[in-house]
């Protein structure tokens, strides 16, 4: 929703955030609401941020359960906030708060 987008974009970068690495992400399940990234870079739900082509969005990091390097899935709302192509493979830099 517009309200969710405004709330996410209003967050400022947290002091002391940690760079987790990069991942290749594809569009995740459309039935799973929210602004999130499912990734093997985390083992528990955390707040974080991703960068894509100079655009940044704050989101929820969710563990994917996959092996390191297995890639990630990103929600449709997060892709829209990043102005990312819906059918592409996105190289994301991932940070945790």
Tab-separated table of C-alpha atoms in Angstrom:
chain	number	residue	atom	x	y	z
A	1	UNK	CA	0.000	0.000	0.000
A	2	UNK	CA	1.036	3.623	-0.300
A	3	UNK	CA	1.165	3.866	3.483
A	4	UNK	CA	3.582	0.910	3.745
A	5	UNK	CA	5.798	2.411	1.045
A	6	UNK	CA	5.908	5.752	2.826
A	7	UNK	CA	6.796	4.086	6.130
A	8	UNK	CA	9.601	2.044	4.605
A	9	UNK	CA	11.070	4.970	2.720
A	10	UNK	CA	10.905	7.158	5.842
A	11	UNK	CA	13.384	4.994	7.770
A	12	UNK	CA	16.869	6.414	7.948
A	13	UNK	CA	19.974	4.271	7.747
A	14	UNK	CA	20.675	2.870	11.162
A	15	UNK	CA	23.994	3.718	12.781
A	16	UNK	CA	26.148	0.645	13.090
A	17	UNK	CA	24.484	-1.421	10.380
A	18	UNK	CA	26.447	-4.424	9.152
A	19	UNK	CA	27.054	-5.381	5.523
A	20	UNK	CA	26.137	-9.059	5.126
A	21	UNK	CA	27.211	-9.447	1.510
A	22	UNK	CA	25.683	-9.655	-1.925
A	23	UNK	CA	23.059	-11.996	-3.259
A	24	UNK	CA	21.224	-12.667	-6.504
A	25	UNK	CA	17.472	-12.365	-5.988
A	26	UNK	CA	14.366	-13.217	-7.981
A	27	UNK	CA	10.724	-12.390	-7.403
A	28	UNK	CA	9.333	-14.269	-4.394
A	29	UNK	CA	5.844	-15.545	-3.654
A	30	UNK	CA	3.088	-13.065	-4.469
A	31	UNK	CA	0.973	-14.652	-1.720
A	32	UNK	CA	3.484	-13.626	0.962
A	33	UNK	CA	2.653	-9.995	1.898
A	34	UNK	CA	5.080	-7.371	3.099
A	35	UNK	CA	8.393	-5.851	2.160
A	36	UNK	CA	10.981	-8.589	2.649
A	37	UNK	CA	13.989	-10.508	1.341
A	38	UNK	CA	14.326	-14.247	1.964
A	39	UNK	CA	18.036	-14.979	1.951
A	40	UNK	CA	20.594	-17.506	3.179
A	41	UNK	CA	22.604	-14.546	4.524
A	42	UNK	CA	20.534	-14.583	7.761
A	43	UNK	CA	19.406	-17.310	10.153
A	44	UNK	CA	16.671	-15.303	11.902
A	45	UNK	CA	14.250	-12.495	11.012
A	46	UNK	CA	15.965	-9.123	11.166
A	47	UNK	CA	15.412	-5.590	10.008
A	48	UNK	CA	17.762	-4.573	7.267
A	49	UNK	CA	18.332	-2.797	3.996
A	50	UNK	CA	19.182	-3.716	0.417
A	51	UNK	CA	20.849	-1.632	-2.280
A	52	UNK	CA	20.182	-2.110	-5.986
A	53	UNK	CA	21.600	0.147	-8.714
A	54	UNK	CA	21.919	3.119	-6.374
A	55	UNK	CA	18.475	2.688	-4.815
A	56	UNK	CA	18.039	1.531	-1.243
A	57	UNK	CA	15.037	0.143	0.622
A	58	UNK	CA	14.568	-0.911	4.238
A	59	UNK	CA	12.882	-4.272	4.657
A	60	UNK	CA	12.561	-7.403	6.728
A	61	UNK	CA	15.306	-9.974	6.209
A	62	UNK	CA	13.957	-13.519	6.458
A	63	UNK	CA	15.995	-16.732	6.493
A	64	UNK	CA	15.513	-18.782	3.347
A	65	UNK	CA	16.920	-21.987	4.788
A	66	UNK	CA	19.078	-22.359	1.697
A	67	UNK	CA	22.787	-22.976	1.529
A	68	UNK	CA	25.176	-20.039	1.319
A	69	UNK	CA	25.289	-18.753	-2.255
A	70	UNK	CA	21.956	-20.333	-3.196
A	71	UNK	CA	20.298	-17.010	-4.006
A	72	UNK	CA	17.404	-15.102	-2.524
A	73	UNK	CA	13.779	-14.143	-3.136
A	74	UNK	CA	12.408	-10.616	-2.802
A	75	UNK	CA	8.824	-9.443	-2.391
A	76	UNK	CA	6.975	-7.639	-5.165
A	77	UNK	CA	6.514	-4.457	-3.076
A	78	UNK	CA	10.267	-4.359	-2.382
A	79	UNK	CA	11.037	-4.788	-6.085
A	80	UNK	CA	8.711	-1.919	-6.922
A	81	UNK	CA	10.376	0.334	-4.338
A	82	UNK	CA	13.740	-0.503	-5.913
A	83	UNK	CA	12.414	0.161	-9.443
A	84	UNK	CA	13.720	-3.283	-10.351
A	85	UNK	CA	12.614	-5.355	-13.347
A	86	UNK	CA	10.144	-7.987	-12.197
A	87	UNK	CA	11.535	-10.700	-14.462
A	88	UNK	CA	15.226	-10.033	-13.875
A	89	UNK	CA	17.925	-11.364	-11.614
A	90	UNK	CA	18.813	-8.644	-9.136
A	91	UNK	CA	22.255	-8.305	-7.597
A	92	UNK	CA	21.575	-6.885	-4.141
A	93	UNK	CA	23.902	-5.684	-1.414
A	94	UNK	CA	22.383	-6.677	1.919
A	95	UNK	CA	22.785	-4.931	5.277
A	96	UNK	CA	21.354	-5.734	8.717
A	97	UNK	CA	20.478	-3.117	11.320
